Short mmCIF file of C-alpha atoms in Angstrom, two decimals:
data_model
loop_
_atom_site.label_atom_id
_atom_site.label_comp_id
_atom_site.label_asym_id
_atom_site.label_seq_id
_atom_site.Cartn_x
_atom_site.Cartn_y
_atom_site.Cartn_z
CA UNK A 1 -0.15 0.30 -0.12
CA UNK A 2 1.65 3.30 -0.75
CA UNK A 3 1.53 5.63 1.54
CA UNK A 4 0.23 9.83 0.81
CA UNK A 5 1.52 12.69 2.97
CA UNK A 6 0.19 15.67 4.31
CA UNK A 7 2.46 18.39 6.31
CA UNK A 8 2.81 21.86 6.54
CA UNK A 9 4.83 22.22 9.64
CA UNK A 10 7.60 24.32 7.88
CA UNK A 11 7.66 27.61 6.37
CA UNK A 12 9.39 25.82 2.64
CA UNK A 13 6.44 23.29 2.45
CA UNK A 14 5.22 23.00 -1.09
CA UNK A 15 2.91 25.79 -3.14
CA UNK A 16 2.71 27.19 0.49
CA UNK A 17 -0.26 24.93 1.67
CA UNK A 18 1.17 21.71 2.24
CA UNK A 19 3.56 18.60 1.31
CA UNK A 20 1.15 16.02 0.09
CA UNK A 21 3.88 13.16 -2.29
CA UNK A 22 7.42 14.43 -0.81
CA UNK A 23 8.60 16.73 1.93
CA UNK A 24 10.63 19.88 0.16
CA UNK A 25 12.67 18.85 3.22
CA UNK A 26 13.13 15.50 1.56
CA UNK A 27 11.19 13.39 3.85
CA UNK A 28 9.24 10.37 2.11
CA UNK A 29 5.63 9.38 2.98
CA UNK A 30 6.75 6.33 5.06
CA UNK A 31 8.63 8.48 7.35
CA UNK A 32 6.12 10.99 7.62
CA UNK A 33 3.08 8.50 8.61
CA UNK A 34 6.02 6.88 10.99
CA UNK A 35 6.24 10.45 12.53
CA UNK A 36 1.98 10.95 12.39
CA UNK A 37 2.09 7.83 14.35
CA UNK A 38 4.64 8.94 16.95
CA UNK A 39 2.76 11.75 17.51
CA UNK A 40 -0.70 10.19 17.73
CA UNK A 41 0.86 8.08 20.40
CA UNK A 42 3.05 10.68 22.40
CA UNK A 43 -0.79 11.83 22.62
CA UNK A 44 -2.15 8.75 24.89
CA UNK A 45 1.53 9.09 26.67
CA UNK A 46 0.18 13.03 27.46
CA UNK A 47 -2.71 12.22 28.25
CA UNK A 48 -1.68 9.84 30.93
CA UNK A 49 1.14 11.32 32.21
CA UNK A 50 -1.30 14.28 32.73
CA UNK A 51 -3.92 11.65 35.03
CA UNK A 52 -0.45 10.55 37.10
CA UNK A 53 -0.22 14.36 37.75
CA UNK A 54 -3.19 15.23 38.96
CA UNK A 55 -3.32 12.04 41.08
CA UNK A 56 -0.22 13.23 42.71
CA UNK A 57 2.32 11.18 41.06
CA UNK A 58 5.55 12.25 39.64
CA UNK A 59 6.44 10.80 36.55
CA UNK A 60 9.81 9.51 36.07
CA UNK A 61 12.48 11.61 34.64
CA UNK A 62 13.95 9.10 31.73
CA UNK A 63 10.06 9.51 31.04
CA UNK A 64 10.31 12.78 30.38
CA UNK A 65 13.63 12.78 28.83
CA UNK A 66 11.94 10.02 26.01
CA UNK A 67 8.62 12.34 25.80
CA UNK A 68 11.11 15.07 24.90
CA UNK A 69 13.38 13.76 22.40
CA UNK A 70 10.06 12.06 20.71
CA UNK A 71 8.56 15.14 19.78
CA UNK A 72 12.16 16.98 18.70
CA UNK A 73 12.72 13.74 16.33
CA UNK A 74 9.57 14.99 14.66
CA UNK A 75 10.58 18.47 13.85
CA UNK A 76 11.80 19.47 10.60
CA UNK A 77 15.27 18.31 9.52
CA UNK A 78 16.28 16.01 12.46
CA UNK A 79 15.64 12.94 11.57
CA UNK A 80 14.34 10.97 8.43
CA UNK A 81 15.40 7.46 8.90
CA UNK A 82 12.87 4.81 9.37
CA UNK A 83 14.14 2.12 11.46
CA UNK A 84 14.75 4.86 14.21
CA UNK A 85 11.21 5.91 14.40
CA UNK A 86 10.16 2.51 14.66
CA UNK A 87 12.42 1.73 17.61
CA UNK A 88 10.26 4.77 18.86
CA UNK A 89 6.96 4.19 18.89
CA UNK A 90 8.20 0.91 20.22
CA UNK A 91 9.34 2.85 23.11
CA UNK A 92 5.97 5.34 22.78
CA UNK A 93 3.88 2.09 23.39
CA UNK A 94 5.89 0.97 26.33
CA UNK A 95 5.98 4.49 28.24
CA UNK A 96 2.38 4.95 27.33
CA UNK A 97 1.35 1.62 28.86
CA UNK A 98 3.41 1.84 31.93
CA UNK A 99 1.83 5.57 32.64
CA UNK A 100 -1.68 4.28 32.16
CA UNK A 101 -0.98 1.37 35.08
CA UNK A 102 0.61 3.62 37.43
CA UNK A 103 -2.73 5.90 36.48
CA UNK A 104 -4.86 3.87 37.78
CA UNK A 105 -9.04 4.24 37.28
CA UNK A 106 -9.37 6.68 34.44
CA UNK A 107 -12.56 8.30 33.63
CA UNK A 108 -13.92 10.10 30.18
CA UNK A 109 -10.41 8.72 28.07
CA UNK A 110 -10.64 10.52 25.08
CA UNK A 111 -10.64 8.44 21.38
CA UNK A 112 -7.15 7.86 20.51
CA UNK A 113 -5.46 7.44 24.46
CA UNK A 114 -5.61 3.56 24.33
CA UNK A 115 -3.51 3.66 20.89
CA UNK A 116 -1.10 1.32 20.20
CA UNK A 117 0.46 1.05 17.03
CA UNK A 118 2.18 -1.98 15.46
CA UNK A 119 5.83 -2.18 16.22
CA UNK A 120 6.96 -3.67 12.05
CA UNK A 121 7.26 -1.38 9.77
CA UNK A 122 5.31 -3.12 7.34
CA UNK A 123 2.51 -2.66 10.15
CA UNK A 124 3.23 0.76 10.94
CA UNK A 125 3.05 1.62 7.01
CA UNK A 126 -0.51 -0.57 6.41
CA UNK A 127 -2.60 0.83 9.47
CA UNK A 128 -6.11 1.06 8.56
CA UNK A 129 -7.31 4.21 8.57
CA UNK A 130 -7.43 5.87 12.40
CA UNK A 131 -9.35 8.87 13.15
CA UNK A 132 -7.19 12.13 14.21
CA UNK A 133 -4.48 10.50 13.34
CA UNK A 134 -3.18 12.75 10.60
CA UNK A 135 -2.78 16.38 10.60
CA UNK A 136 -6.12 16.34 7.87
CA UNK A 137 -7.70 12.45 9.11
CA UNK A 138 -10.65 14.36 10.80
CA UNK A 139 -12.60 16.17 7.59
CA UNK A 140 -15.08 17.52 9.63
CA UNK A 141 -13.21 19.09 12.68
CA UNK A 142 -13.58 23.41 12.22
CA UNK A 143 -10.71 24.73 10.46
CA UNK A 144 -9.58 27.53 13.41
CA UNK A 145 -9.32 24.25 15.83
CA UNK A 146 -6.95 22.29 13.60
CA UNK A 147 -5.28 25.26 13.14
CA UNK A 148 -4.49 26.32 16.84
CA UNK A 149 -4.29 22.63 17.75
CA UNK A 150 -1.10 22.39 14.87
CA UNK A 151 0.31 25.65 16.14
CA UNK A 152 0.58 24.07 19.72
CA UNK A 153 1.79 20.59 18.39
CA UNK A 154 4.66 22.38 16.59
CA UNK A 155 5.40 24.50 19.55
CA UNK A 156 5.79 21.75 21.81
CA UNK A 157 8.19 20.33 18.91
CA UNK A 158 9.98 23.24 19.24
CA UNK A 159 10.10 23.55 23.09
CA UNK A 160 10.90 19.91 23.09
CA UNK A 161 14.43 20.89 21.23
CA UNK A 162 15.47 23.70 23.32
CA UNK A 163 14.51 21.56 26.37
CA UNK A 164 16.55 18.22 24.80
CA UNK A 165 19.70 20.20 25.34
CA UNK A 166 19.23 21.95 28.68
CA UNK A 167 18.28 18.15 30.04
CA UNK A 168 21.76 16.91 27.94
CA UNK A 169 23.66 18.72 29.71
CA UNK A 170 21.83 18.15 33.05
CA UNK A 171 19.10 20.87 33.57
CA UNK A 172 16.42 19.20 33.80
CA UNK A 173 12.54 20.95 34.17
CA UNK A 174 9.60 19.19 35.18
CA UNK A 175 7.62 22.73 34.78
CA UNK A 176 8.42 22.48 31.21
CA UNK A 177 7.80 18.63 30.53
CA UNK A 178 4.59 18.70 33.08
CA UNK A 179 3.16 21.39 30.59
CA UNK A 180 4.28 19.19 27.46
CA UNK A 181 2.09 16.47 28.51
CA UNK A 182 -1.02 18.35 29.22
CA UNK A 183 -0.91 20.51 26.32
CA UNK A 184 -0.38 16.85 23.82
CA UNK A 185 -2.77 15.20 25.96
CA UNK A 186 -5.22 18.00 25.28
CA UNK A 187 -5.26 17.52 21.88
CA UNK A 188 -7.63 14.42 21.99
CA UNK A 189 -10.10 16.45 23.84
CA UNK A 190 -12.65 17.35 20.98
CA UNK A 191 -14.88 20.04 23.49
CA UNK A 192 -11.53 21.83 23.04
CA UNK A 193 -12.68 25.44 21.72
CA UNK A 194 -11.05 28.21 19.05
CA UNK A 195 -10.43 30.05 22.85
CA UNK A 196 -9.37 26.84 25.01
CA UNK A 197 -6.43 26.16 21.83
CA UNK A 198 -5.43 30.19 22.04
CA UNK A 199 -5.07 29.98 25.80
CA UNK A 200 -3.07 26.87 25.72
CA UNK A 201 -0.48 28.15 22.90
CA UNK A 202 -0.14 31.68 25.34
CA UNK A 203 0.50 29.37 28.25
CA UNK A 204 3.09 27.43 25.53
CA UNK A 205 4.22 30.42 25.45
CA UNK A 206 4.65 31.45 28.76
CA UNK A 207 6.74 27.95 29.26
CA UNK A 208 8.81 28.56 26.68
CA UNK A 209 9.97 31.52 28.45
CA UNK A 210 10.98 29.19 31.32
CA UNK A 211 12.50 26.58 28.97
CA UNK A 212 14.63 28.94 27.39
CA UNK A 213 15.96 30.21 30.26
CA UNK A 214 16.76 26.65 31.22
CA UNK A 215 18.71 25.96 28.56
CA UNK A 216 20.87 29.04 28.72
CA UNK A 217 21.43 27.87 32.46
CA UNK A 218 22.83 25.09 31.01
CA UNK A 219 24.72 26.71 28.22
CA UNK A 220 26.01 29.00 30.43
CA UNK A 221 26.36 26.75 33.67
CA UNK A 222 28.34 24.70 32.12
CA UNK A 223 30.94 26.85 29.38
CA UNK A 224 30.59 30.37 30.75
CA UNK A 225 28.18 32.99 29.56
CA UNK A 226 29.87 34.13 26.25
CA UNK A 227 32.39 36.77 25.13
CA UNK A 228 33.02 39.48 22.70
CA UNK A 229 34.88 37.13 19.82
CA UNK A 230 36.72 37.38 16.19
CA UNK A 231 36.30 34.62 14.70
CA UNK A 232 37.74 32.95 11.71
CA UNK A 233 35.28 32.35 8.80
CA UNK A 234 38.39 30.94 6.37
CA UNK A 235 40.02 27.36 5.75
CA UNK A 236 43.19 26.49 7.35
CA UNK A 237 45.25 23.69 6.08
CA UNK A 238 45.47 20.29 7.73
CA UNK A 239 42.74 17.78 8.08
CA UNK A 240 39.31 18.97 9.63
CA UNK A 241 35.65 18.02 11.37
CA UNK A 242 32.71 20.17 10.50
CA UNK A 243 30.02 20.26 13.52
CA UNK A 244 26.55 21.30 12.96
CA UNK A 245 23.36 21.64 14.13
CA UNK A 246 23.15 22.98 17.96
CA UNK A 247 24.49 20.55 20.50
CA UNK A 248 27.17 21.90 22.77
CA UNK A 249 27.69 18.97 24.85
CA UNK A 250 28.53 16.63 21.85
CA UNK A 251 31.36 19.77 20.44
CA UNK A 252 32.75 19.89 23.77
CA UNK A 253 33.24 15.95 23.61
CA UNK A 254 34.60 16.13 20.16
CA UNK A 255 37.55 18.78 21.21
CA UNK A 256 38.04 16.72 24.11
CA UNK A 257 38.64 13.20 21.58
CA UNK A 258 40.65 15.73 19.29
CA UNK A 259 42.90 17.23 21.38
CA UNK A 260 46.53 16.45 20.14
CA UNK A 261 45.44 14.87 17.20
CA UNK A 262 46.39 17.65 14.92
CA UNK A 263 42.75 17.71 13.57
CA UNK A 264 41.19 20.97 13.30
CA UNK A 265 37.84 21.90 14.13
CA UNK A 266 34.89 23.83 12.35
CA UNK A 267 31.87 25.27 13.57
CA UNK A 268 29.34 25.40 10.71
CA UNK A 269 25.56 26.63 10.60
CA UNK A 270 24.14 26.98 14.22
CA UNK A 271 26.89 26.32 15.85
CA UNK A 272 28.66 29.16 14.93
CA UNK A 273 28.26 31.40 18.64
CA UNK A 274 30.26 27.89 20.59
CA UNK A 275 33.42 29.90 19.45
CA UNK A 276 32.47 32.93 22.07
CA UNK A 277 31.57 30.38 24.99
CA UNK A 278 35.07 30.14 27.39
CA UNK A 279 34.22 26.92 27.82
CA UNK A 280 35.00 26.06 24.15
CA UNK A 281 36.83 28.61 22.70
CA UNK A 282 39.94 27.77 25.07
CA UNK A 283 40.34 25.04 22.62
CA UNK A 284 43.07 25.67 20.56
CA UNK A 285 41.92 23.59 17.41
CA UNK A 286 38.64 25.18 17.26
CA UNK A 287 39.70 27.40 14.92
CA UNK A 288 36.49 29.07 13.30
CA UNK A 289 33.53 28.73 11.69
CA UNK A 290 32.89 27.38 8.07
CA UNK A 291 29.93 28.00 6.17
CA UNK A 292 27.12 29.75 6.24
CA UNK A 293 23.59 28.44 6.76
CA UNK A 294 21.96 25.45 7.33
CA UNK A 295 20.31 25.16 3.94
CA UNK A 296 24.02 25.89 2.01
CA UNK A 297 25.12 22.53 3.04
CA UNK A 298 24.47 20.43 0.16
CA UNK A 299 26.75 22.59 -1.79
CA UNK A 300 29.46 23.78 1.14
CA UNK A 301 30.20 19.98 1.62
CA UNK A 302 30.12 18.61 -2.02
CA UNK A 303 33.40 16.63 -2.25
CA UNK A 304 34.71 18.56 0.90
CA UNK A 305 38.24 16.92 2.03
CA UNK A 306 36.98 16.42 5.85
CA UNK A 307 34.38 14.85 8.37
CA UNK A 308 30.89 16.00 8.94
CA UNK A 309 29.34 15.67 12.19
CA UNK A 310 25.16 16.48 12.72
CA UNK A 311 25.08 17.08 16.07
CA UNK A 312 21.28 17.60 16.13
CA UNK A 313 18.29 19.54 14.14
CA UNK A 314 19.54 21.25 10.33
CA UNK A 315 20.80 17.89 8.37
CA UNK A 316 19.62 18.08 4.46
CA UNK A 317 19.58 14.90 2.33
CA UNK A 318 23.16 14.36 1.93
CA UNK A 319 24.71 14.14 -1.82
CA UNK A 320 26.52 10.88 -2.86
CA UNK A 321 29.88 13.19 -2.81
CA UNK A 322 29.78 13.28 0.60
CA UNK A 323 27.77 10.63 1.94
CA UNK A 324 30.45 8.45 3.28
CA UNK A 325 31.71 11.50 5.36
CA UNK A 326 28.60 12.80 7.06
CA UNK A 327 27.75 11.05 10.38
CA UNK A 328 24.92 12.26 12.27
CA UNK A 329 24.78 11.69 16.41
CA UNK A 330 21.81 12.19 19.14
CA UNK A 331 18.57 12.70 17.96
CA UNK A 332 19.48 12.81 14.15
CA UNK A 333 19.05 10.26 11.67
CA UNK A 334 19.46 9.84 7.75
CA UNK A 335 19.40 6.14 6.29
CA UNK A 336 22.51 5.30 4.81
CA UNK A 337 24.40 7.47 7.22
CA UNK A 338 26.78 6.22 10.00
CA UNK A 339 25.55 7.22 13.42
CA UNK A 340 27.50 7.42 16.38
CA UNK A 341 25.37 6.28 18.67
CA UNK A 342 25.44 7.22 23.18
CA UNK A 343 26.92 4.12 24.72
CA UNK A 344 26.31 4.14 29.18
CA UNK A 345 26.57 7.84 28.65
CA UNK A 346 29.10 8.47 26.36
CA UNK A 347 30.02 8.27 22.46
CA UNK A 348 32.85 7.26 20.88
CA UNK A 349 33.97 10.25 17.97
CA UNK A 350 37.05 7.71 16.71
CA UNK A 351 35.10 6.74 13.15
CA UNK A 352 34.58 10.47 12.49
CA UNK A 353 38.61 10.99 13.54
CA UNK A 354 39.94 8.18 11.08
CA UNK A 355 37.74 9.39 8.45
CA UNK A 356 39.24 13.56 8.72
CA UNK A 357 42.77 11.86 9.63
CA UNK A 358 42.49 9.60 5.79
CA UNK A 359 40.71 12.26 4.41
CA UNK A 360 43.84 14.63 4.57
CA UNK A 361 42.13 18.38 4.86
CA UNK A 362 42.55 21.44 3.34
CA UNK A 363 46.17 21.81 1.47
CA UNK A 364 46.76 25.22 2.01
CA UNK A 365 45.41 28.26 4.00
CA UNK A 366 42.75 30.52 3.05
CA UNK A 367 43.31 34.64 3.05
CA UNK A 368 42.20 35.30 7.15
CA UNK A 369 38.50 37.07 7.40
CA UNK A 370 37.13 37.20 10.79
CA UNK A 371 33.60 38.34 11.91
CA UNK A 372 32.84 39.24 15.34
CA UNK A 373 29.68 37.05 17.53
CA UNK A 374 29.08 36.83 21.63
CA UNK A 375 26.81 39.73 22.27
CA UNK A 376 24.83 37.56 24.01
CA UNK A 377 22.57 39.20 27.31
CA UNK A 378 25.84 39.22 29.74
CA UNK A 379 28.04 40.72 27.45
CA UNK A 380 25.64 43.45 25.39
CA UNK A 381 24.30 44.45 29.24
CA UNK A 382 27.53 45.21 30.77
CA UNK A 383 26.92 48.02 28.68
CA UNK A 384 24.23 48.61 29.33
CA UNK A 385 24.45 52.25 30.37
CA UNK A 386 26.91 53.07 27.54
CA UNK A 387 23.73 51.76 25.42
CA UNK A 388 21.01 53.64 27.34
CA UNK A 389 23.30 56.79 27.07
CA UNK A 390 23.94 57.04 23.16
CA UNK A 391 20.35 56.27 22.67
CA UNK A 392 19.67 59.57 25.04
CA UNK A 393 22.02 61.50 23.46
CA UNK A 394 20.82 60.03 20.24
CA UNK A 395 23.94 58.08 18.73
CA UNK A 396 21.46 55.37 18.77
CA UNK A 397 18.09 56.01 17.12
CA UNK A 398 16.64 52.75 17.03
CA UNK A 399 17.16 49.02 17.37
CA UNK A 400 15.77 46.10 15.11
CA UNK A 401 15.85 42.50 16.18
CA UNK A 402 16.78 40.81 13.03
CA UNK A 403 16.96 37.44 13.38
CA UNK A 404 15.35 33.78 13.07
CA UNK A 405 15.69 30.51 11.30
CA UNK A 406 17.44 30.91 7.52
CA UNK A 407 16.10 28.80 4.40
CA UNK A 408 15.96 28.49 0.85
CA UNK A 409 12.74 29.72 -0.13
CA UNK A 410 13.59 32.65 -2.56
CA UNK A 411 12.11 36.62 -1.15
CA UNK A 412 15.22 36.03 1.85
CA UNK A 413 17.66 38.31 0.38
CA UNK A 414 14.69 40.72 1.84
CA UNK A 415 16.94 40.35 5.20
CA UNK A 416 20.13 40.95 3.59
CA UNK A 417 18.30 44.72 1.72
CA UNK A 418 16.91 45.28 5.12
CA UNK A 419 20.28 45.22 7.05
CA UNK A 420 21.88 47.07 4.24
CA UNK A 421 19.71 49.51 4.63
CA UNK A 422 18.95 50.15 8.08
CA UNK A 423 19.92 54.16 9.12
CA UNK A 424 24.02 54.34 10.19
CA UNK A 425 22.52 55.66 13.84
CA UNK A 426 20.90 52.10 14.31
CA UNK A 427 21.93 48.81 15.37
CA UNK A 428 20.86 45.34 14.35
CA UNK A 429 20.55 42.21 17.39
CA UNK A 430 20.58 39.37 15.79
CA UNK A 431 19.86 35.75 16.58
CA UNK A 432 19.84 32.32 14.51
CA UNK A 433 21.24 31.58 11.31
CA UNK A 434 19.18 34.28 9.78
CA UNK A 435 22.15 35.85 10.49
CA UNK A 436 24.52 34.15 7.65
CA UNK A 437 21.85 36.95 5.38
CA UNK A 438 24.20 39.71 6.67
CA UNK A 439 26.62 38.88 9.28
CA UNK A 440 30.25 38.89 7.14
CA UNK A 441 29.00 42.15 5.31
CA UNK A 442 31.30 45.41 6.99
CA UNK A 443 28.18 47.55 8.17
CA UNK A 444 30.94 49.34 10.62
CA UNK A 445 30.29 50.81 13.67
CA UNK A 446 28.05 52.58 15.55
CA UNK A 447 28.59 54.65 18.99
CA UNK A 448 31.45 52.37 19.44
CA UNK A 449 29.98 49.17 19.08
CA UNK A 450 29.78 47.02 16.36
CA UNK A 451 26.45 47.37 14.20
CA UNK A 452 25.61 43.97 13.75
CA UNK A 453 25.49 42.48 18.03
CA UNK A 454 25.31 38.83 17.69
CA UNK A 455 23.46 37.12 20.36
CA UNK A 456 23.67 33.33 19.46
CA UNK A 457 21.99 30.36 18.02
CA UNK A 458 18.02 30.69 18.02
CA UNK A 459 18.75 28.49 21.08
CA UNK A 460 19.41 31.92 22.30
CA UNK A 461 16.27 33.81 22.23
CA UNK A 462 15.79 34.28 25.82
CA UNK A 463 19.32 36.46 25.32
CA UNK A 464 17.32 38.88 23.11
CA UNK A 465 14.14 38.79 25.41
CA UNK A 466 16.40 39.49 28.27
CA UNK A 467 18.57 42.06 26.80
CA UNK A 468 14.85 44.08 25.25
CA UNK A 469 13.39 43.26 28.71
CA UNK A 470 16.89 45.17 30.70
CA UNK A 471 16.32 47.97 28.09
CA UNK A 472 12.66 48.46 28.73
CA UNK A 473 12.91 48.74 32.33
CA UNK A 474 16.11 50.93 31.98
CA UNK A 475 14.32 53.34 30.09
CA UNK A 476 11.45 52.61 32.37
CA UNK A 477 8.59 51.66 29.42
CA UNK A 478 7.33 48.90 28.23
CA UNK A 479 9.26 46.74 25.29
CA UNK A 480 6.66 48.03 22.96
CA UNK A 481 7.32 51.72 23.82
CA UNK A 482 11.29 51.12 23.26
CA UNK A 483 12.88 52.45 19.60
CA UNK A 484 13.01 48.69 19.07
CA UNK A 485 11.61 46.49 15.73
CA UNK A 486 10.91 42.82 15.74
CA UNK A 487 11.76 41.25 12.18
CA UNK A 488 11.65 37.94 12.17
CA UNK A 489 12.43 35.32 9.47
CA UNK A 490 11.27 31.73 10.55
CA UNK A 491 11.29 28.02 9.52
CA UNK A 492 10.62 25.74 11.34
CA UNK A 493 9.05 24.49 14.51
CA UNK A 494 11.42 26.49 17.02
CA UNK A 495 10.52 29.28 15.52
CA UNK A 496 6.42 28.78 16.53
CA UNK A 497 7.64 28.45 20.26
CA UNK A 498 9.79 31.49 19.92
CA UNK A 499 7.00 33.55 18.53
CA UNK A 500 4.46 32.30 20.91
CA UNK A 501 6.79 33.45 23.76
CA UNK A 502 6.70 36.69 22.35
CA UNK A 503 3.33 36.77 22.08
CA UNK A 504 2.79 35.74 25.25
CA UNK A 505 4.94 38.90 26.54
CA UNK A 506 2.40 41.00 25.03
CA UNK A 507 5.76 41.79 22.31
CA UNK A 508 3.82 43.89 19.04
CA UNK A 509 4.34 44.81 15.48
CA UNK A 510 6.19 41.57 15.22
CA UNK A 511 7.31 41.44 11.51
CA UNK A 512 6.69 38.37 10.28
CA UNK A 513 8.26 36.60 6.34
CA UNK A 514 9.29 35.47 4.00
CA UNK A 515 5.60 33.66 4.09
CA UNK A 516 2.93 33.35 6.90
CA UNK A 517 2.92 29.93 8.17
CA UNK A 518 0.07 27.52 6.20
CA UNK A 519 -1.28 26.14 9.24
CA UNK A 520 -2.68 29.75 10.79
CA UNK A 521 -6.01 29.66 9.01
CA UNK A 522 -7.21 33.90 7.85
CA UNK A 523 -9.75 34.00 11.29
CA UNK A 524 -6.16 33.27 13.62
CA UNK A 525 -4.34 35.07 11.45
CA UNK A 526 -6.87 37.95 12.48
CA UNK A 527 -6.64 37.27 16.00
CA UNK A 528 -3.41 37.74 16.01
CA UNK A 529 -3.55 40.66 13.78
CA UNK A 530 -5.81 42.30 15.95
CA UNK A 531 -4.72 41.41 19.55
CA UNK A 532 -0.75 41.50 18.36
CA UNK A 533 -0.19 43.48 15.37
CA UNK A 534 1.67 41.01 13.87
CA UNK A 535 2.63 41.84 9.90
CA UNK A 536 3.81 40.02 7.37
CA UNK A 537 6.75 41.46 5.94
CA UNK A 538 6.52 43.79 2.21
CA UNK A 539 9.21 45.52 1.06
CA UNK A 540 12.82 46.67 3.31
CA UNK A 541 11.68 50.04 1.74
CA UNK A 542 8.31 50.83 2.91
CA UNK A 543 8.96 48.38 6.36
CA UNK A 544 11.58 50.64 7.81
CA UNK A 545 9.95 53.86 6.94
CA UNK A 546 6.72 52.63 8.59
CA UNK A 547 8.72 51.86 11.55
CA UNK A 548 11.00 55.01 11.39
CA UNK A 549 8.43 57.38 10.12
#
């Protein structure tokens, strides 16, 4: 039986409506079906988890970690390996059984909560039609309810990614996990109204702020606060390993295992900010950053004489020219690619090291170019008085937070053009891989500061929020009254979680692009416009004129 699919969780979804034959991300219908099945079981896990919590039963951390990893595994560009999803599905069945038994007698069990999946590939792919399993499997569901339900589920996936990175470094939050159980379980409740779903989305925004705080504590607790740092973005002679994704722990372990072996380590994509952490930049063989944002990897990795490690999300279908030298680890998976597993809490990167040494690396140094990064909340707010004085004296007229996910869809040059056209007396705060649209341009300085202040990964959105809140306190006004505008590029589900956090904080007038989410119906969009004045980007000229008057 040939499976069709429907997925519209990312910005690049086919035709701006939904992928139905194969994902733009290259996810095939079989993997899409397995992801749908896993999410459906996790809804039941959420329901029975909530039942346990209501009865005062504590949920074991291992179950919370599995739930977190399960939702994260279905995020865009994370895992394309059907065999791994079969294992997730088996474990989800088991975990739900454990929670159901510990919950005891439960009344008003919603349809789907007791669903048990087959545990073979054939059984999963040939499942008879299950009501509500896929996004569109409930034809009679109100469109706005579906829209807000999917908004919530995608927010949970994004928050799951953040929480996963936190607990890998020893920071686990029961508050975050307990909300994920509650929210996921609620998506099985057919009696929820538009208002109920809207409130749950706002609660997710609130909980995600806590989650990002926990992640910030994990990263800075392990590696110190990022410091303003000049980073090389050019190639060095010698064997090398490129590390992409978001997982700081994986980078640290790889740096430990490559020390003294004559191997250069480069960050890639969202790993660029790692070069600013004291606990990571102390490694002399962490030599800089290679390439740009995630969507350029197929071109940038083509036939390179080195090894690549993908540590979390952002993997694209590997080309044959580098399929033999790319490795996955953690939650990332791609069929036919060597995976570095965690065994007894440790990873052995020796296959990656062996590959890098055998390939030999670059044969000569490239002419060096450097960019400045490391303006996290600690570094930026240490200059708060100077910033406030510069604003009051007119040296800084406005701040633009230009950041978010990058992607391949045409129209993202808007963010490059916007950055270039911002006036000379304005500063750009940026974070996430959207910064690659302009972070190598020489845009000069403003009031003694670099015009572009790089706040880090999308995982560091907490930093940018804290900078905004601190400035509002310094100026004794709300964030909405600050000379600050949010110009956000979105791509996947972590961006959904961050957007909900910004809305929970009451931040208005956010410019969002390059396109609005396909899962947002006209009615839901109207609510967002009415409550928060959220708006699609237009042209840099028009938007700048509207912002600056």
